[in-house]
Coordinates of C-alpha atoms in Angstrom, one line a residue:
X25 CA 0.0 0.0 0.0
X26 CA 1.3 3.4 -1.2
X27 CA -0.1 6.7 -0.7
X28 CA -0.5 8.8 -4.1
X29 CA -0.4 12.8 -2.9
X30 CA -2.0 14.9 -5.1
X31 CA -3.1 18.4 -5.4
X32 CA -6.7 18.1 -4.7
X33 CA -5.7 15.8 -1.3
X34 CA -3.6 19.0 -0.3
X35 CA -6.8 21.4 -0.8
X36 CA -9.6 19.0 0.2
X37 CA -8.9 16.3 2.5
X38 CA -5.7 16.2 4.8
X39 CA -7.9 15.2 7.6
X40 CA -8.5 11.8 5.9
X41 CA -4.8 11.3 4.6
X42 CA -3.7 11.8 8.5
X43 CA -5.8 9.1 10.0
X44 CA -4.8 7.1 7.0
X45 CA -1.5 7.2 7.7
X46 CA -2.1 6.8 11.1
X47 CA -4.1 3.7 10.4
X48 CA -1.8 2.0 7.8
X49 CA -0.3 -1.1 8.6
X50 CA 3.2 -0.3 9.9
X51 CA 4.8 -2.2 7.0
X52 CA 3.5 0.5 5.1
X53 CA 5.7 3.0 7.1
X54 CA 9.1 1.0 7.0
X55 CA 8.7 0.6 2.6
X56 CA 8.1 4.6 2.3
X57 CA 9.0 7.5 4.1
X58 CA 5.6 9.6 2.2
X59 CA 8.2 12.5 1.9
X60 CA 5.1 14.5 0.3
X61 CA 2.4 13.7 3.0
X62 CA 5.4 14.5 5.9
X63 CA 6.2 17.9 3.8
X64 CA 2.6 19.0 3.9
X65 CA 2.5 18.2 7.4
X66 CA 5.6 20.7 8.5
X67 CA 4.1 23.3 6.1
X68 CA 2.2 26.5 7.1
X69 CA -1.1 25.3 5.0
X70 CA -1.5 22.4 7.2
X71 CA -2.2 25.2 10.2
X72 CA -5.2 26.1 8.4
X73 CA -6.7 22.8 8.6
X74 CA -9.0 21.0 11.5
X75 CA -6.6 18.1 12.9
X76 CA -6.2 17.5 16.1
X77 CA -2.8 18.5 17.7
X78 CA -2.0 15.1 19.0
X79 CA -2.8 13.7 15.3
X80 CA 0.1 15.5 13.9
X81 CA 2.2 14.6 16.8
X82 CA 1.7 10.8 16.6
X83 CA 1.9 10.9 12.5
X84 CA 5.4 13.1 12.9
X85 CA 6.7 10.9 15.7
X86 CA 5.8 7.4 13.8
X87 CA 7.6 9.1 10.9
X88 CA 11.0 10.0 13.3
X89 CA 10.8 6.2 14.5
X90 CA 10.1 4.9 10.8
X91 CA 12.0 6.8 8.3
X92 CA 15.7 6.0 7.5
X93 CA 16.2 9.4 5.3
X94 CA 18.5 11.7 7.2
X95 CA 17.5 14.8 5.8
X96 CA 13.6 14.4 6.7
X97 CA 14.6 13.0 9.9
X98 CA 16.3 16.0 11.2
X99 CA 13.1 18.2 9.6
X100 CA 10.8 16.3 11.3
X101 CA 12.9 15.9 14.7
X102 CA 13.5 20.1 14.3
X103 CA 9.4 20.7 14.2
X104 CA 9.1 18.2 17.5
X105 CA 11.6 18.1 19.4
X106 CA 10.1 20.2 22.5
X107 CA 6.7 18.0 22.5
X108 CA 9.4 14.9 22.1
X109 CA 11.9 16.0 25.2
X110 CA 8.5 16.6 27.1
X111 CA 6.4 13.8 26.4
X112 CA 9.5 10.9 26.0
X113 CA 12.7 12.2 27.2
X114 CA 14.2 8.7 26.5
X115 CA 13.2 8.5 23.0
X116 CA 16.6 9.6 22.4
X117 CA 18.3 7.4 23.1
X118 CA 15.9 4.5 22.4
X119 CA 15.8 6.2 18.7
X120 CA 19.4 6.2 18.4
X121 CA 19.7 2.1 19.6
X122 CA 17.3 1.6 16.7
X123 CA 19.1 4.2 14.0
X124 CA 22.5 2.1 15.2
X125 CA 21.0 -1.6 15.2
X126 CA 19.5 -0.8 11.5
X127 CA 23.0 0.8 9.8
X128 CA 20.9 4.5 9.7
X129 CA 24.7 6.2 10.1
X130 CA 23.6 9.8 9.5
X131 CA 21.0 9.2 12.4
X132 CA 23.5 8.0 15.0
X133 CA 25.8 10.9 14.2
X134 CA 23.0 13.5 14.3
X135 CA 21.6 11.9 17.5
X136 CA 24.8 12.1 19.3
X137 CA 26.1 15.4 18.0
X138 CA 23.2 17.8 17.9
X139 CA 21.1 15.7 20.5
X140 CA 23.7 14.6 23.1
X141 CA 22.8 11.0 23.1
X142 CA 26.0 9.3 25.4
X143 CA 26.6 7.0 23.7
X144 CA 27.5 5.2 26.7
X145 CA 24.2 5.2 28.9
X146 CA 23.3 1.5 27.6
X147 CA 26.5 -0.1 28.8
X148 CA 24.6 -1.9 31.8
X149 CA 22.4 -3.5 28.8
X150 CA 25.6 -5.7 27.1
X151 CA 25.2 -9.3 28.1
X152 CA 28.1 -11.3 28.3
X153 CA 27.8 -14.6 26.0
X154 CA 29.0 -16.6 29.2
X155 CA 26.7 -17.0 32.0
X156 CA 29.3 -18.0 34.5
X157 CA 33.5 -18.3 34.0
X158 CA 33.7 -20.5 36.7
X159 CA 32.3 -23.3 35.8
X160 CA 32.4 -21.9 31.9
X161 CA 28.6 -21.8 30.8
X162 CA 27.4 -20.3 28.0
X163 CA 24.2 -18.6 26.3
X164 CA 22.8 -20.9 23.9
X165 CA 20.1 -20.2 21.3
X166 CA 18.3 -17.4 20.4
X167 CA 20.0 -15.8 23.3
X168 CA 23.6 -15.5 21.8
X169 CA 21.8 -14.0 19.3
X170 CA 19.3 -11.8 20.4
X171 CA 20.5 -10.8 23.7
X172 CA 20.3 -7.4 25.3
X173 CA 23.4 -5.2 23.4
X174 CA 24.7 -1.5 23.4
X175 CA 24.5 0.6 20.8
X176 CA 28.1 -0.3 19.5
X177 CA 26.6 -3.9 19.7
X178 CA 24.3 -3.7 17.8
X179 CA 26.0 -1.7 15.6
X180 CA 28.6 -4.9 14.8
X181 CA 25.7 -7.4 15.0
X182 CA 24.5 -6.1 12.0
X183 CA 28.2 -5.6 10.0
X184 CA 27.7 -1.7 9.9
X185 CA 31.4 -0.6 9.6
X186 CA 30.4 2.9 9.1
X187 CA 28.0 3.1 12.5
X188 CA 30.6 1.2 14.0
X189 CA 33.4 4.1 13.4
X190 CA 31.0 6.8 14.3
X191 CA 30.4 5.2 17.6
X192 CA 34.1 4.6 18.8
X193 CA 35.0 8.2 17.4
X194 CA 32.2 9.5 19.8
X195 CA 33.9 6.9 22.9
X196 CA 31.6 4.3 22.8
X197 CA 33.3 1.3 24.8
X198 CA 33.6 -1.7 23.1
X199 CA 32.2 -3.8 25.2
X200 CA 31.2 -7.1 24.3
X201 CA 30.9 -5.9 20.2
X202 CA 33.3 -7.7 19.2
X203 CA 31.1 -11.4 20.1
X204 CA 28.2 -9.7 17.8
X205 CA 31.2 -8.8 15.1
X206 CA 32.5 -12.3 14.9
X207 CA 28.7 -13.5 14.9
X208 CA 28.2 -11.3 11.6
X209 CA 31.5 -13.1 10.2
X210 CA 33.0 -9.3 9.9
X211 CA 36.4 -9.7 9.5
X212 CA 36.6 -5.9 9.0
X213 CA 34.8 -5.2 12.5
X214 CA 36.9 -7.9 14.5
X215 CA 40.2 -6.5 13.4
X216 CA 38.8 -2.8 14.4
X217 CA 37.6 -4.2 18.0
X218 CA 39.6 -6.4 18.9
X219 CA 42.7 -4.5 20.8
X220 CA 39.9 -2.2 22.0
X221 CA 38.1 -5.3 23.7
X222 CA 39.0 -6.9 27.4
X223 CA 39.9 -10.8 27.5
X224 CA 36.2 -12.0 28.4
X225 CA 35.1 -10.3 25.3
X226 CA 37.9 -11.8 22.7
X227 CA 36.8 -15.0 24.5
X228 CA 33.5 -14.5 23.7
X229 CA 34.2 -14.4 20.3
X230 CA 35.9 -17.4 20.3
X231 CA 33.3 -18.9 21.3
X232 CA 31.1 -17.3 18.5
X233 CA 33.7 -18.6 15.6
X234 CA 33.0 -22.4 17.6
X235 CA 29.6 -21.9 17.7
X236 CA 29.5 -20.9 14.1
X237 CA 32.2 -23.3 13.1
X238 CA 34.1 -20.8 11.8
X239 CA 37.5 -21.8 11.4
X240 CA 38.4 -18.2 9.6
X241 CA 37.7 -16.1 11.8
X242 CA 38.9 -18.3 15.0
X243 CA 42.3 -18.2 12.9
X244 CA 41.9 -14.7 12.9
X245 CA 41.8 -14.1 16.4
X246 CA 44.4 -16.4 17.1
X247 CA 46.5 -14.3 14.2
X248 CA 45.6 -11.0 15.7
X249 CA 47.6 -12.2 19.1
X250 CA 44.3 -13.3 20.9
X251 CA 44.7 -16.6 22.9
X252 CA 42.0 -19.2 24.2
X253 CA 41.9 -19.3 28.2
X254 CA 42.7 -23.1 29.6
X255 CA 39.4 -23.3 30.9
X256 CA 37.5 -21.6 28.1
X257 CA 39.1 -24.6 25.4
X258 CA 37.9 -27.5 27.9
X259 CA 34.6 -26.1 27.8
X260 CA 34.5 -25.6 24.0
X261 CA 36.2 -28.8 22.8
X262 CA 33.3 -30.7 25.0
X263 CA 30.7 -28.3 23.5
X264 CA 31.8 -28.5 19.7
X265 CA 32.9 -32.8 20.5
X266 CA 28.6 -32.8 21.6
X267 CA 27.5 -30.9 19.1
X268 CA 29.7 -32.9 15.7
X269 CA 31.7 -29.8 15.6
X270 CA 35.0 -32.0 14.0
X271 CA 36.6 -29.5 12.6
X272 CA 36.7 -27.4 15.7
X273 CA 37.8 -30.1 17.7
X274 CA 40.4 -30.1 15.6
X275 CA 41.0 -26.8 15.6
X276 CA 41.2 -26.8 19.2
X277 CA 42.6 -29.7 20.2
X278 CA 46.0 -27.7 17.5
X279 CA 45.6 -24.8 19.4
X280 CA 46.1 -26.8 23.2
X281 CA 49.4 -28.3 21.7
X282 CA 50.5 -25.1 20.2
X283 CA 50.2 -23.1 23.7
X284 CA 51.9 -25.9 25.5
X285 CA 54.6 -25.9 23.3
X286 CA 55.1 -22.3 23.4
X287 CA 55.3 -23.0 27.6
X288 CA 57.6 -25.3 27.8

C-alpha cells in the first residue's frame, strides 16, 4: 500500500490522509517515508486545517521512528523536538539504539552530535555470552543472538562498519561488540575491536567462531595475538565434541598443543 499525494488531497482532504497514515499497517511506514504527506505536514497550509494537535504529533513521531532518510529525519525531529523532550525524554536514546542496530549512520551521528545522546548510557544493557566463568557456561540459542546489546553492539551485530566508526569516534566502549562482530563473520569489525576489547570479550568471540564453526575467523583471532583461556578450550572442545563440531575439535585440540609448546 502506497499513498498517491496529489493536489486536490492537499486542498480537500488532509484530515483523511492523517488518519490514513495513522491507520496503515506499519509495514506501510518501514517501505516509504511519504516525503510528500510529511512535507505537507511541516508546512504552514496544514495550520489552516482541522486536525487535532495530537494527530500530527503521533503521524510526525511514527515518521521519526520509521524513516531511515537523514535529511527528513532532522526536519521532522526540528518541528518536534520540545513536544518529544517533554512527552518521551528517552526517546533519544531509544531512537538512536534503533538508528544504530539498522546501519541508519547519518541518524546515529546527528543523534549524538546535535542531540547529546552518550553514547554510553546503555553499557549496563551488554550481556556477556558466558553465563558463568567459573564453571564456563554459556548462552545458547536465540539468546547468543538476540541478547540485550549496546549501541556499539548492535552496531557490529549487524556488520555496519560505518556506524561502528561513528560510535568509537564518539567513545563508545567496546564492550562485548566484538562477540556480535564475529557472529556477523566481519572480519573488517573484528580486526577494528579487537585490541579495544578486554579478555572475556575476545573469548566470547571465540566462542562465537565455535559456535559458528568458523575456522576463519577463529584463525583470525588467534593471528591478531588473541589466545584461548585453559578453561575456556575445555569447555568448548566438549561443547563443539557434543555438538559434531569436527573440525573445531580439531582446531582446538591444534591450538592446546601449540600453547603448551610455546610454555615449555
Amino acid at each position: 500500500m502506497r499513498f498517491n499525494i496529489t493536489n486536490a488531497d492537499r486542498a480537500v482532504n488532509p484530515t483523511e490522509m492523517t488518519r490514513a497514515m495513522l491507520e496503515a499497517p506499519r509495514t506501510t511506514v518501514d517501505a516509504n517515508d511519504h516525503t510528500s504527506l510529511l512535507d505537507l505536514t511541516l508546512g504552514p497550509s496544514w495550520d489552516r486545517c482541522e486536525i487535532a494537535p495530537r494527530d500530527t504529533n503521533k503521524l510526525q513521531r511514527l515518521a521519526l521512528n520509521e524513516t531511515r532518510n537523514g535529511k527528513m529525519f532532522k526536519r521532522l525531529l526540528k518541528n518536534a523536538k520540545s513536544y518529544m523532550a517533554k512527552d518521551d525524554p528517552k526517546w533519544f536514546s531509544r531512537r538512536t539504539y534503533y538508528a544504530a542496530a539498522r546501519g541508519e549512520t547519518d541518524i546515529v551521528k546527528y543523534m549524538i552530535e546535535e542531540e547529546r545522546v552518550e553514547v554510553n548510557d546503555d553499557r549496563s544493557a551488554d550481556t556477556p555470552i558466558f553465563l558463568s566463568r567459573d564453571p564456563v557456561e554459556f548462552l545458547k540459542g536465540f539468546k547468543l543472538q538476540d541478547r540485550p546489546a549496546t549501541f556499539l553492539s548492535v552496531a557490529a551485530r549487524g556488520g555496519d562498519e560505518d556506524t561502528v566508526k561513528v560510535l568509537l569516534d564518539a567513545g563508545a566502549e567496546a564492550d562485548h561488540a566484538i562477540e556480535f562482530a564475529a557472529m556477523c563473520d566481519s572480519r573488517t569489525l573484528v580486526r577494528l575491536l579487537w585490541e579495544r576489547s578486554g579478555n572475556d570479550a575476545v573469548q566470547g568471540a571465540f566462542v562465537t567462531a565455535v559456535d559458528r564453526e568458523d575456522t576463519g575467523m577463529f584463525n583470525l583471532l588467534r593471528e591478531l595475538g588473541a589466545k584461548v583461556d585453559d578453561d575456556v578450550r575445555v569447555a568448548l572442545i566438549e561443547k563443539a565434541q557434543e555438538e559434531g563440531l569436527e573440525s573445531m575439535v580439531r582446531l582446538l585440540d591444534h591450538d592446546a598443543r601449540v600453547s603448551a609448546a610455546k610454555i615449555s
